[in-house]
Short mmCIF file of C-alpha atoms and ligand atoms in Angstrom, two decimals:
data_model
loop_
_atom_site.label_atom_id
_atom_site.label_comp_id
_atom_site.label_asym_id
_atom_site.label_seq_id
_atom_site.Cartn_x
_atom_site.Cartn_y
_atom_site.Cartn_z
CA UNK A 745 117.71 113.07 86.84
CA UNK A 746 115.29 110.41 85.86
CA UNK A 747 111.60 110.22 87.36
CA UNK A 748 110.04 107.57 88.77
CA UNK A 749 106.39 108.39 89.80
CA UNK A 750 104.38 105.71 91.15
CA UNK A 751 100.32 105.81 90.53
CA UNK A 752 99.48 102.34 91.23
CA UNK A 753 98.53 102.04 94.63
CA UNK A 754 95.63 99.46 93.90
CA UNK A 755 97.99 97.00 93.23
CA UNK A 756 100.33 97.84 96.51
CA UNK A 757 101.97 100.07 98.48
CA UNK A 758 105.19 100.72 99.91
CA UNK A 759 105.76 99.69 103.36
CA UNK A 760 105.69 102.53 106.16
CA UNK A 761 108.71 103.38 108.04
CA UNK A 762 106.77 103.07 111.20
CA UNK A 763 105.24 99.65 109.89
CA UNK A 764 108.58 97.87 108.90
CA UNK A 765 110.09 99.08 112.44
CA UNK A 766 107.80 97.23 114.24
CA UNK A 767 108.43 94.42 111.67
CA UNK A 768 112.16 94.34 111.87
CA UNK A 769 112.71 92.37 115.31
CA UNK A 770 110.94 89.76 114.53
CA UNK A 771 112.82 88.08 111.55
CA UNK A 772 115.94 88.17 114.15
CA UNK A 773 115.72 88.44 117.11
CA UNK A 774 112.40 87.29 118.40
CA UNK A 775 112.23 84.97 115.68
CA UNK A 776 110.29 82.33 117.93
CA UNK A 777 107.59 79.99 115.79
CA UNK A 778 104.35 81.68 117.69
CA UNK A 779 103.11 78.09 118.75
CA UNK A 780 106.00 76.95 120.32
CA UNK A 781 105.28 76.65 123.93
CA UNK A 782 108.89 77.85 125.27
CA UNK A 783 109.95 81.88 126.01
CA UNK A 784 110.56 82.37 122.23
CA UNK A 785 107.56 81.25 121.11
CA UNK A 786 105.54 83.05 123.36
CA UNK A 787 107.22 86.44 122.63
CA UNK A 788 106.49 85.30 119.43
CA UNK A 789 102.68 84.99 120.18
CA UNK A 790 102.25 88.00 122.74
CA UNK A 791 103.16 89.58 119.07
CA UNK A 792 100.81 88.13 117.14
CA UNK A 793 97.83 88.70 119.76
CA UNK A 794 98.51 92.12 119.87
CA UNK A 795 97.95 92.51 116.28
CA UNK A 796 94.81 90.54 116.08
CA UNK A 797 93.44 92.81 118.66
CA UNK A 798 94.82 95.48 116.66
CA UNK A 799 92.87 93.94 113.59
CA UNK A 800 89.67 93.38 115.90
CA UNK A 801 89.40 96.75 116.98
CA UNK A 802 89.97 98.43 113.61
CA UNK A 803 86.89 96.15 112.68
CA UNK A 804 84.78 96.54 115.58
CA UNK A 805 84.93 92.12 116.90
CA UNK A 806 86.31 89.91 119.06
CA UNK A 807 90.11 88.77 118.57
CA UNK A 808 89.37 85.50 118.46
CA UNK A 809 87.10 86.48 114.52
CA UNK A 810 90.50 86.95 113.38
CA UNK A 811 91.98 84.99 111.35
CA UNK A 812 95.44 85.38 109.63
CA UNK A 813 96.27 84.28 106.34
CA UNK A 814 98.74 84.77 103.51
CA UNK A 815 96.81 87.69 101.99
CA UNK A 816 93.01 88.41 100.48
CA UNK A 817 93.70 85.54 97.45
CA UNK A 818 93.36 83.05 100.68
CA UNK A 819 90.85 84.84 102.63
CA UNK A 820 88.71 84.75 100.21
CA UNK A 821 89.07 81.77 98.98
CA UNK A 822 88.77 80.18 102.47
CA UNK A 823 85.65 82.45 102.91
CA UNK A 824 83.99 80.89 99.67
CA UNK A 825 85.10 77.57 100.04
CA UNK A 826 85.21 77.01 103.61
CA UNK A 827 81.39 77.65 103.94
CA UNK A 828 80.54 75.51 101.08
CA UNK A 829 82.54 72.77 102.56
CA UNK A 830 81.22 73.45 106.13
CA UNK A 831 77.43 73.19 104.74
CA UNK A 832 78.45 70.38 102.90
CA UNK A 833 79.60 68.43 105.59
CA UNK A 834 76.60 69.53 107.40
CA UNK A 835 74.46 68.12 104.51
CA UNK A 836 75.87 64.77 105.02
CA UNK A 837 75.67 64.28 108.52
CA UNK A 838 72.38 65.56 109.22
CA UNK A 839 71.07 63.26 106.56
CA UNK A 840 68.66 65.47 105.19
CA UNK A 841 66.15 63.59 102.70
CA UNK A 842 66.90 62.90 99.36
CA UNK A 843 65.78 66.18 97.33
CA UNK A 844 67.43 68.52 99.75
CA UNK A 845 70.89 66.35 99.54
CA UNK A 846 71.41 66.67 95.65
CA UNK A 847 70.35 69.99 96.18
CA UNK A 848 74.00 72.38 95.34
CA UNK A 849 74.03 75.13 97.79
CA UNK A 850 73.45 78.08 96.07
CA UNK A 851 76.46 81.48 95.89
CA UNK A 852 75.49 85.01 94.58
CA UNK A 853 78.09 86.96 93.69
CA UNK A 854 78.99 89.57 91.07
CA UNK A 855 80.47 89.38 87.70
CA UNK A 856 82.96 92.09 88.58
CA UNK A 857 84.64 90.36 91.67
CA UNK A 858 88.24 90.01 91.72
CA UNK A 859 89.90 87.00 90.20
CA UNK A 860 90.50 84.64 93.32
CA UNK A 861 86.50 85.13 94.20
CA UNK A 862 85.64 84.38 90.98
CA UNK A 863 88.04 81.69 89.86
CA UNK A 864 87.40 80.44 93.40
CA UNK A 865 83.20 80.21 92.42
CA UNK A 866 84.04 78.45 89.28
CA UNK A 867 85.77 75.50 90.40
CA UNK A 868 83.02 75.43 93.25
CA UNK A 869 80.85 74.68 90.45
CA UNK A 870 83.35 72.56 88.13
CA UNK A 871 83.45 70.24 91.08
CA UNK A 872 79.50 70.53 91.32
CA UNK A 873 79.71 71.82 94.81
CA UNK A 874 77.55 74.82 94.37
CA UNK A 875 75.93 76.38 91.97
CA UNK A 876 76.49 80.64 91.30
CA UNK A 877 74.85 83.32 90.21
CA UNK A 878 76.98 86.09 88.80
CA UNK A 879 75.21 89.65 89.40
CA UNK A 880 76.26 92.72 86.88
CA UNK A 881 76.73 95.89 87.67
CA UNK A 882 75.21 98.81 85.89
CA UNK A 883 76.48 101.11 83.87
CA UNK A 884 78.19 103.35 86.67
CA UNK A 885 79.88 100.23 88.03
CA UNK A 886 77.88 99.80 90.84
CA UNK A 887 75.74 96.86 91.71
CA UNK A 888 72.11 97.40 92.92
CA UNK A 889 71.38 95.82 96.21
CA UNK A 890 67.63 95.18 95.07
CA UNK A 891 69.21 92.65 92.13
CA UNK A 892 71.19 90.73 95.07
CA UNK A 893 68.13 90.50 96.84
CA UNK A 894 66.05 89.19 93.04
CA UNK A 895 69.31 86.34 93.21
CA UNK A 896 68.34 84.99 96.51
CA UNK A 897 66.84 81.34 96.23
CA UNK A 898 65.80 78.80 98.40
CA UNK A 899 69.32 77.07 98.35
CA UNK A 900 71.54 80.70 98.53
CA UNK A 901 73.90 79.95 101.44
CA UNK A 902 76.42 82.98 100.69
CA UNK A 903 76.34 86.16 99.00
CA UNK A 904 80.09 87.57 98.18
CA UNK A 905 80.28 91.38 97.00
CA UNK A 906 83.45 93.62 97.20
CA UNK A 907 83.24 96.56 99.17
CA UNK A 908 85.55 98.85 96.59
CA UNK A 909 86.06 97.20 92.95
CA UNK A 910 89.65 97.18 92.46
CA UNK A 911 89.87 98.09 88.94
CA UNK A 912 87.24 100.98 88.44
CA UNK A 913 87.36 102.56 92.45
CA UNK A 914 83.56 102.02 92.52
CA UNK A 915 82.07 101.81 95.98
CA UNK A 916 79.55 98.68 96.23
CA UNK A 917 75.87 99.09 98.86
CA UNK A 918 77.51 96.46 101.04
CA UNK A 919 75.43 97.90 103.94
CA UNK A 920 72.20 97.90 101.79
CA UNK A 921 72.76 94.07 101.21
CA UNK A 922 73.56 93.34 104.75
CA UNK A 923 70.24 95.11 105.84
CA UNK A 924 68.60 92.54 102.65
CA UNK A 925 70.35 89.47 103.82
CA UNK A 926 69.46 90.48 108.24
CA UNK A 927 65.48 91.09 106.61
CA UNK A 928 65.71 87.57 104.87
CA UNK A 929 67.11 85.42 107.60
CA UNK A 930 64.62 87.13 109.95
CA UNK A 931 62.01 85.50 108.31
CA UNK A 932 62.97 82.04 109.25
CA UNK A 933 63.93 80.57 112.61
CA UNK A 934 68.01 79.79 112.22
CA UNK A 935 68.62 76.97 114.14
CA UNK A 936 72.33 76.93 112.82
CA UNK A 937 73.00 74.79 115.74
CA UNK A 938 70.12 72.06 115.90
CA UNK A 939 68.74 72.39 112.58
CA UNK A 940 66.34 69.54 111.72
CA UNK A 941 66.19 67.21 108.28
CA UNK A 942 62.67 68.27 107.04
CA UNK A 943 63.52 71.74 107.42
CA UNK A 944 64.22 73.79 103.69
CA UNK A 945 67.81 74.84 103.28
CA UNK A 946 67.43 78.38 104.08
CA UNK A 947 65.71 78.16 107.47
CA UNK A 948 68.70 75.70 108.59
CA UNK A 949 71.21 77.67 107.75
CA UNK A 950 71.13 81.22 107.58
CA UNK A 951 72.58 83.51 104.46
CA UNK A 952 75.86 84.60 105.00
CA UNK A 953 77.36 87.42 103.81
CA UNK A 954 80.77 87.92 103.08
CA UNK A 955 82.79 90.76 101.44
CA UNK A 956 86.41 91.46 100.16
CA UNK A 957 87.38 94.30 102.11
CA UNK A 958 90.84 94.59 100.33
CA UNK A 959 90.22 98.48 98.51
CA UNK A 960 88.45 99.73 101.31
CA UNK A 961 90.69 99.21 104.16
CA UNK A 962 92.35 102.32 103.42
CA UNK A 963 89.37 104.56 103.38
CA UNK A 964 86.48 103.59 104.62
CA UNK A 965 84.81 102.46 107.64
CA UNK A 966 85.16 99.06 107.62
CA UNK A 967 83.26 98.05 111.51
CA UNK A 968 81.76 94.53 110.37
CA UNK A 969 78.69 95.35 112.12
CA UNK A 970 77.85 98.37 110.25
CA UNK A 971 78.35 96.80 107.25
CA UNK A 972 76.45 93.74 108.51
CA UNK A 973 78.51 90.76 107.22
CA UNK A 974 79.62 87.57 108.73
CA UNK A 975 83.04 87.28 106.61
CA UNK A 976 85.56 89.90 105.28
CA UNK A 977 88.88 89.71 103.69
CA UNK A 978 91.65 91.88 103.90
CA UNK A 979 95.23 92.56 102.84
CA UNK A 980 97.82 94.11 104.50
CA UNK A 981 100.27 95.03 101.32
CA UNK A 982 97.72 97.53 100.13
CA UNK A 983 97.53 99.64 103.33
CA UNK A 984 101.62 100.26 103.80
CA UNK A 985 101.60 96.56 105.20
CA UNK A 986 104.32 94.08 103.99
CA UNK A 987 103.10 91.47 101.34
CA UNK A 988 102.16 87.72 101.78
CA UNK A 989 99.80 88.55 104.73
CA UNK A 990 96.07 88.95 105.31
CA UNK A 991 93.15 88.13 107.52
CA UNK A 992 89.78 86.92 107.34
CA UNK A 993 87.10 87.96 109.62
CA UNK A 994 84.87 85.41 110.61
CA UNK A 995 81.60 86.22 112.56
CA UNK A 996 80.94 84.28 115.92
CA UNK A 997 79.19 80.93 115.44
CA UNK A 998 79.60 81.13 111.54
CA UNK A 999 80.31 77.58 110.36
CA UNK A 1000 83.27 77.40 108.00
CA UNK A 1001 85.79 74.47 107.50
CA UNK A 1002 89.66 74.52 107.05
CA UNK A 1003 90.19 74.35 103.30
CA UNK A 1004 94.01 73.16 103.82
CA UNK A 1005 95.00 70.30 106.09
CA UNK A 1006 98.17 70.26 108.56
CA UNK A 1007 98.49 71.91 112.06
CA UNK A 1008 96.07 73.57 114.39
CA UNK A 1009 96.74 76.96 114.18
CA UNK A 1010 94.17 80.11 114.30
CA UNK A 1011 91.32 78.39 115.97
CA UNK A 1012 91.74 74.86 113.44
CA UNK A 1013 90.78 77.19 110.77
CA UNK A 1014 93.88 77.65 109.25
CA UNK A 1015 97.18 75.29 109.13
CA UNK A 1016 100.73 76.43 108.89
CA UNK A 1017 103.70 78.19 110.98
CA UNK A 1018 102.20 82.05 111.28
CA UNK A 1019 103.68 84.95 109.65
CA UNK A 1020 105.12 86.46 112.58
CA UNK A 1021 106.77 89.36 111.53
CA UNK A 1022 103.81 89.67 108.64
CA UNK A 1023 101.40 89.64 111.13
CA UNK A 1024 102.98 91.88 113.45
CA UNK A 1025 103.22 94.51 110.12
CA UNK A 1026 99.69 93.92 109.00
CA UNK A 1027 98.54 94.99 113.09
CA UNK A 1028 100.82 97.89 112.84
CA UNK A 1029 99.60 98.78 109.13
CA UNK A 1030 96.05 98.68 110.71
CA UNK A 1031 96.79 100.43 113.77
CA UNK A 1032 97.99 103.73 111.48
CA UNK A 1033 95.17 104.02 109.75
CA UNK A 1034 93.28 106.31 112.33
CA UNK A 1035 96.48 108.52 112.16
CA UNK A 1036 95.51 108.63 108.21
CA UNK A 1037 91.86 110.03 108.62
CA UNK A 1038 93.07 113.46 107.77
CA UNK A 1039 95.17 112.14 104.59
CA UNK A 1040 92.04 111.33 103.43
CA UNK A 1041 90.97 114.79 101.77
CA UNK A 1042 93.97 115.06 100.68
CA UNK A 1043 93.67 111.93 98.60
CA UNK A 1044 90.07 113.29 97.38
CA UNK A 1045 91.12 116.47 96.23
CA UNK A 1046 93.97 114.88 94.23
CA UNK A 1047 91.96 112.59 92.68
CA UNK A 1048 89.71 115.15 91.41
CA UNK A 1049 92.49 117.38 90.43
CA UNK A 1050 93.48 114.44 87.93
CA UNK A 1051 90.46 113.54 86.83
CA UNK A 1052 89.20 117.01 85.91
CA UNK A 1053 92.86 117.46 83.82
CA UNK A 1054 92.46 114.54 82.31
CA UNK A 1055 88.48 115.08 80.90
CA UNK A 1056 89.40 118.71 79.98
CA UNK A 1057 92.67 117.74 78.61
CA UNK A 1058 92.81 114.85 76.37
CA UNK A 1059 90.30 114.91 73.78
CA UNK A 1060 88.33 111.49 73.47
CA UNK A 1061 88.69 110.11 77.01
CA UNK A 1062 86.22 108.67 79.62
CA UNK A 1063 86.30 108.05 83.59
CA UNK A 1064 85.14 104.75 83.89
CA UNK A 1065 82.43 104.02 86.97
CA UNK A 1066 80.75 106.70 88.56
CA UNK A 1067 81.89 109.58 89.50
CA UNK A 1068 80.68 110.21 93.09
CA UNK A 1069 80.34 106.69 94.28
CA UNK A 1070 83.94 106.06 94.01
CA UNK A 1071 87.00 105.15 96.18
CA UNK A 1072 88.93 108.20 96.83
CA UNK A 1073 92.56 106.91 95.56
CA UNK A 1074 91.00 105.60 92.39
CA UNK A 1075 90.72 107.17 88.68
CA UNK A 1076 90.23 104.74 85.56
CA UNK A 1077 90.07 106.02 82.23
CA UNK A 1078 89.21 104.80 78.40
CA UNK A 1079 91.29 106.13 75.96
CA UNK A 1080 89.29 106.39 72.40
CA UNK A 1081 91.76 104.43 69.47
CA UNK A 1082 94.67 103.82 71.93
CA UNK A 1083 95.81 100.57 73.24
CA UNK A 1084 96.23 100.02 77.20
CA UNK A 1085 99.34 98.25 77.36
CA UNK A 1086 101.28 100.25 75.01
CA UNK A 1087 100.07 103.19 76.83
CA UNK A 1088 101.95 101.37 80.43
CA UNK A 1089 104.91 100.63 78.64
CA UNK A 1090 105.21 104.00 76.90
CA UNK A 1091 104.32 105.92 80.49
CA UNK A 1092 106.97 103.08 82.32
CA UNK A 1093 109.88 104.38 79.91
CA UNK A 1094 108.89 107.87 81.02
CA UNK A 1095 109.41 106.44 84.67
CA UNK A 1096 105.60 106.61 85.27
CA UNK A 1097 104.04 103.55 86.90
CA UNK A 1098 100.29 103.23 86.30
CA UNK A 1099 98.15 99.89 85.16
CA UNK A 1100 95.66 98.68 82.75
CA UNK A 1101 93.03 96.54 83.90
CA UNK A 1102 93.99 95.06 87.58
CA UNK A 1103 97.89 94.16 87.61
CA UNK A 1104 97.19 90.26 88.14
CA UNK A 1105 95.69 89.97 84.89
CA UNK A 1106 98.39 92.45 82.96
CA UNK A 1107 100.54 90.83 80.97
CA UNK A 1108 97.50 89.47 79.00
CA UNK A 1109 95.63 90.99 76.71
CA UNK A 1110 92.08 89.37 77.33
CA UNK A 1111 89.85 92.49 77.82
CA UNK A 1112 88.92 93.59 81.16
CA UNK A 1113 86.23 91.64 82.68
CA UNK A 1114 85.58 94.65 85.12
CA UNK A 1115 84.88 96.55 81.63
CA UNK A 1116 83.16 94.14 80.10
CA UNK A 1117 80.50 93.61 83.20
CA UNK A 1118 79.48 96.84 82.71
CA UNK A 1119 78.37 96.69 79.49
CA UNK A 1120 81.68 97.75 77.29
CA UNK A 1121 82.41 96.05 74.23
CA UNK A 1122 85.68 93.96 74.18
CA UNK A 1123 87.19 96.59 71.59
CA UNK A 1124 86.19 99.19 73.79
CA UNK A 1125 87.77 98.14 77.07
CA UNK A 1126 92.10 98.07 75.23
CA UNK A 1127 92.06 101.52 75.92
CA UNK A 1128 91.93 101.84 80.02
CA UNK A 1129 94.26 103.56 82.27
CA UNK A 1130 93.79 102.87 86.36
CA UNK A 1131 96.10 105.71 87.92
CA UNK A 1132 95.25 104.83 91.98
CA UNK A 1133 97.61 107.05 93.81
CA UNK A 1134 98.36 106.77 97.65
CA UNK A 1135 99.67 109.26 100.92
CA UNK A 1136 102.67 109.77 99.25
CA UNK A 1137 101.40 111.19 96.10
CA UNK A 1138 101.93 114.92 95.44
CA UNK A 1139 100.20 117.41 93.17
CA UNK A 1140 103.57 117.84 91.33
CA UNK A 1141 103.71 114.10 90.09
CA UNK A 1142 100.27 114.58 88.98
CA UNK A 1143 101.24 117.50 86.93
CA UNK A 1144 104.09 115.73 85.79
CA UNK A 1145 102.05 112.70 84.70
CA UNK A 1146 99.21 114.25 83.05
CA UNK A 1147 101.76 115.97 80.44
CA UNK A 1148 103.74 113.05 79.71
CA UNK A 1149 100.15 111.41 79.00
CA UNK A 1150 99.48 113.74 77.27
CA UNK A 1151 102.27 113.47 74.81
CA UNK A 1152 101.78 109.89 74.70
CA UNK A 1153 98.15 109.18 74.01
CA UNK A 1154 98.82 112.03 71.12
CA UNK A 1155 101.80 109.67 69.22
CA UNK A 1156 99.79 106.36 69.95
CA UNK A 1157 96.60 107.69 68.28
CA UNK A 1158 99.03 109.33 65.41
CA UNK A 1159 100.48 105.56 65.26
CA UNK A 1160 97.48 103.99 64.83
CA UNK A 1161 95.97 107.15 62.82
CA UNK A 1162 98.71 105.54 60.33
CA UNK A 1163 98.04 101.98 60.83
CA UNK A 1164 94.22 102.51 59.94
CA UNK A 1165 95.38 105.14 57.00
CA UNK A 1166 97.64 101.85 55.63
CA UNK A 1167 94.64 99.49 56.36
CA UNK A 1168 92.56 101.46 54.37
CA UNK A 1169 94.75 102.19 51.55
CA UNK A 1170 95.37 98.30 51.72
CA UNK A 1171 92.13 97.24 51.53
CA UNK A 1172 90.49 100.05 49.17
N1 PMP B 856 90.83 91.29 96.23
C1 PMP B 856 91.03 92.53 95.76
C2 PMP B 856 89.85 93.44 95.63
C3 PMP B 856 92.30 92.95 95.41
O1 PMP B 856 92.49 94.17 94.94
C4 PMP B 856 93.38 92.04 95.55
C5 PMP B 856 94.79 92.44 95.15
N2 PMP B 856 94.91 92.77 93.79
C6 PMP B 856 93.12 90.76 96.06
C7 PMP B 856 91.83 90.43 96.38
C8 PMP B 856 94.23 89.76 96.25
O2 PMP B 856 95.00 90.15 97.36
P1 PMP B 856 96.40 89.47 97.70
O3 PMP B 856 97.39 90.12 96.80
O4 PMP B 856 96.64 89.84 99.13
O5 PMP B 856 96.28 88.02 97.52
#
């Protein structure tokens, strides 16, 4: 009988049983559009209201800071965007003087982000909207708080930083920089609502901080006003969820624009027909994750299981990001003289599903730019393994796993044992 073991649960996970029932009904029969005003599409809407107050109370808001999307790519990029483009607009009709209009609002962000923050960032500054300061992490793959706080200028409007890194697992101070940011708009008086033109930047409009929820959902307490953020982004395919869907959190009174035209949908924020029976999945997906609490250790104790095999093991390996401070589905590993994709494909053939690097950037073989932030050199960062495993792993596909790895990280570095033996001889 073949295996197929699945350790990629950073990149999704399969939809609950209890999640796609409450899905199912609403692709057929109460297929209603949810802002049609006859019986259908109200059944339709009851639906989606329930799950926003599902999503609410999971985050500790109101239902109306809810906003759905297609998935964390969008949140996030209407976080970003929409706030530059709100300030923007703000900009131009308060008619501030002259210095303080060609001044670019200022991002800070980290160098580690996932792609859509990022990519989003750098055509904010292609298009000379904003200007961005990309913050490393150190070594352990976790940014300090106090060099957010060195990154803050006059101009800084947002600060973006993930709560869990979804390549390395490593746990980010969110609440640290949310105390930083409170402490820094404390010193000014915020008149977000009358602001006046001579005023700087920064005591018109407050810092906001926003933070891509999307790894944490799963296992950490994600109440917005613990963490002490204004915007956060979530997905609902990596917490049993059904893909395509997400939602943004948007604090009262925070000033973002739409970023795509058409209809008037959740609150004029964002256009389009809903995702009803997404939506409906993503309030359900959100709704079972009290019932997971106890899962939780579970999850920890496997992790460390792996990770301890794996160091004591396999000669010449390294867990990547720190140790303690790290998400507890998540194990990433460099492999001395071995090459990451190889390494997937050889593991896929043995029916084991892992990934190098994050999955939306697989298929290339630029190096990491998780690895690279923190300090790796390029030909250092081929050799990575992320195993992220999920409720339904067991301690026997572990076991499994770690032998067939082992096999296989022995006959890659015996291939390229040979290849550098050939080079040598070659080039002697
Ligand atoms: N942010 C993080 C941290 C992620 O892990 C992902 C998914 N790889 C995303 C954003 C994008 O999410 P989605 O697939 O819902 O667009």
């Amino acid at each position: 009988m073949s295996i197929k073991i699945y350790l990629d649960y950073a990149a999704t996970t399969p939809v609950d049983k209890k999640v796609m029932q409450a899905m199912l009904p609403y692709f057929s029969d109460r297929f209603g559009n949810a802002s049609s005003l006859h019986s259908f599409g109200q059944e339709a809407s009851q639906a989606v209201e329930k799950s926003r107050k599902q999503a609410a109370d999971f985050f500790g808001c109101d239902s109306e800071e809810i906003i759905f999307t297609s998935g964390a790519t969008e949140s996030n990029n209407l976080a970003i965007k929409g706030v530059v483009k709100a300030y923007r607009s703000a900009q131009q009709t308060l008619g501030v003087s002259g210095r303080q209009v060609s001044q670019k609002p200022h991002i800070v962000t980290t160098s580690f982000e996932h792609h859509c923050v990022l990519d989003a960032c750098k055509s904010l500054e292609k298009e000379n909207l904003a200007e961005v300061t990309y913050i490393n992490p150190k070594k352990d793959g976790v940014i300090k708080a106090a060099d957010i706080k060195k990154a803050i200028k006059k101009n800084t409007i947002l600060i973006s930083v993930m709560c869990v890194n979804n390549e390395i697992g490593t746990v980010q101070p969110i609440k640290e920089i949310g105390k930083i940011v409170k402490e820094y708009n404390s010193q000014f008086k915020i008149q977000n609502s009358s602001p006046k033109a001579d005023q700087p930047m920064a005591e018109k409009f407050k810092i906001l901080l926003h933070t891509d929820a999307t790894q944490a959902i799963n296992y950490f307490d994600c109440n917005v006003d613990k963490l002490g953020v204004d915007l956060l982004s979530m997905s609902a395919h990596k917490i049993y969820g059904p893909k395509g869907v997400g939602a943004l959190y948007v604090r009262k009174g925070t000033n973002i624009a739409r970023v795509q035209d058409g209809g008037g949908q959740e609150f004029g924020k964002r256009a389009g027909t809903l995702n009803v029976p997404g939506i409906v999945g993503l309030g359900a997906a959100v709704a079972e994750i009290k019932n997971q609490k106890s899962k939780i250790k579970i999850v920890v104790s496997l992790r460390d299981y792996l990770i301890k095999k794996i160091l004591k093991e396999i000669p010449d390996v390294k867990l990547n990001g720190s140790k303690v401070k790290r998400s507890p589905n998540n194990a990433n590993f460099s492999f001395k003289n071995v090459e990451g994709e190889s390494l997937l494909l050889m593991l896929d053939a043995e029916g084991i599903a892992a990934s190098t690097g994050s999955a939306c950037s697989s298929g290339s073989l630029r190096p990491s730019h998780v690895l690279l932030s923190l300090g790796m050199k390029p030909e250092k960062t081929h050799g990575s393994l992320r195993v992220t495993i999920g409720k339904y792993t067991t301690r026997k596909e572990i076991d499994i796993s770690i032998s067939k790895l082992k096999k296989i990280i022995k006959q890659l570095r015996e291939i390229s044992g040979n290849v550098l033996i050939d080079y040598y001889k070659k080039n002697d």
